[in-house]
Amino acid sequence: MQKETLTVEGMSCGHCVKAIEDSVGKLDGVKSVQVSLEDKKVEVEFNGSQVMLDDIKEAIDDQGYDVM
């Protein structure tokens, strides 16, 4: 398992948190997603042989948020 913490801009409410948790959480190989609205961080634990970090970033980007 790998764990990455991403900085994400554009989150402003609980809906944003849920949108990211849902979109990233449904990817095969993602074990957990924790979003900190206050810190603008998304922590993801995933199996790197099943999902690439770029796929996770793309799922966040597809929801309209900017991964730094």
Coordinates of C-alpha atoms in Angstrom, one line a residue:
M1 CA 0.0 0.0 0.0
Q2 CA 1.1 3.5 -0.7
K3 CA -0.1 6.7 1.1
E4 CA 0.0 10.1 -0.6
T5 CA -1.1 13.5 0.7
L6 CA -2.3 15.9 -2.1
T7 CA -2.9 19.6 -1.8
V8 CA -6.3 20.4 -3.5
E9 CA -7.5 24.0 -4.2
G10 CA -11.1 24.9 -4.8
M11 CA -12.8 23.0 -1.9
S12 CA -15.2 25.1 0.1
C13 CA -17.9 23.0 1.7
G14 CA -19.0 19.5 2.8
H15 CA -20.3 18.8 -0.7
C16 CA -16.8 19.3 -2.0
V17 CA -15.5 16.8 0.5
K18 CA -18.1 14.2 -0.4
A19 CA -17.5 14.7 -4.1
I20 CA -13.8 13.9 -3.8
E21 CA -14.3 11.1 -1.3
D22 CA -16.9 9.4 -3.6
S23 CA -15.0 9.9 -6.9
V24 CA -11.6 8.7 -5.5
G25 CA -13.1 6.1 -3.3
K26 CA -14.7 4.3 -6.2
L27 CA -11.4 3.7 -8.0
D28 CA -10.2 0.1 -7.9
G29 CA -7.2 -0.2 -5.5
V30 CA -8.1 2.8 -3.3
K31 CA -8.3 1.7 0.3
S32 CA -9.1 5.0 2.0
V33 CA -9.6 8.7 1.3
Q34 CA -9.5 11.4 4.0
V35 CA -10.3 15.0 3.0
S36 CA -9.3 18.0 5.2
L37 CA -11.3 21.0 4.1
E38 CA -9.5 23.3 6.5
D39 CA -6.0 22.2 5.4
K40 CA -6.9 21.7 1.7
K41 CA -5.4 18.2 1.8
V42 CA -6.5 14.9 0.5
E43 CA -4.8 11.8 2.0
V44 CA -5.2 8.6 -0.1
E45 CA -4.1 5.1 0.7
F46 CA -4.0 2.9 -2.3
N47 CA -2.5 -0.2 -4.0
G48 CA -0.1 1.2 -6.6
S49 CA -0.3 -2.0 -8.7
Q50 CA -4.1 -1.4 -9.1
V51 CA -4.3 2.4 -9.5
M52 CA -1.8 5.1 -10.4
L53 CA -1.5 8.4 -8.6
D54 CA -2.2 10.2 -11.8
D55 CA -5.6 8.4 -12.0
I56 CA -6.4 9.6 -8.5
K57 CA -5.4 13.2 -9.4
E58 CA -7.5 13.0 -12.6
A59 CA -10.6 11.8 -10.5
I60 CA -10.2 14.9 -8.3
D61 CA -9.6 17.2 -11.3
D62 CA -12.8 15.7 -13.0
Q63 CA -14.8 17.0 -10.0
G64 CA -13.6 20.5 -10.7
Y65 CA -10.8 20.9 -8.2
D66 CA -7.1 21.7 -8.7
V67 CA -4.5 19.3 -7.5
M68 CA -1.3 21.1 -6.7

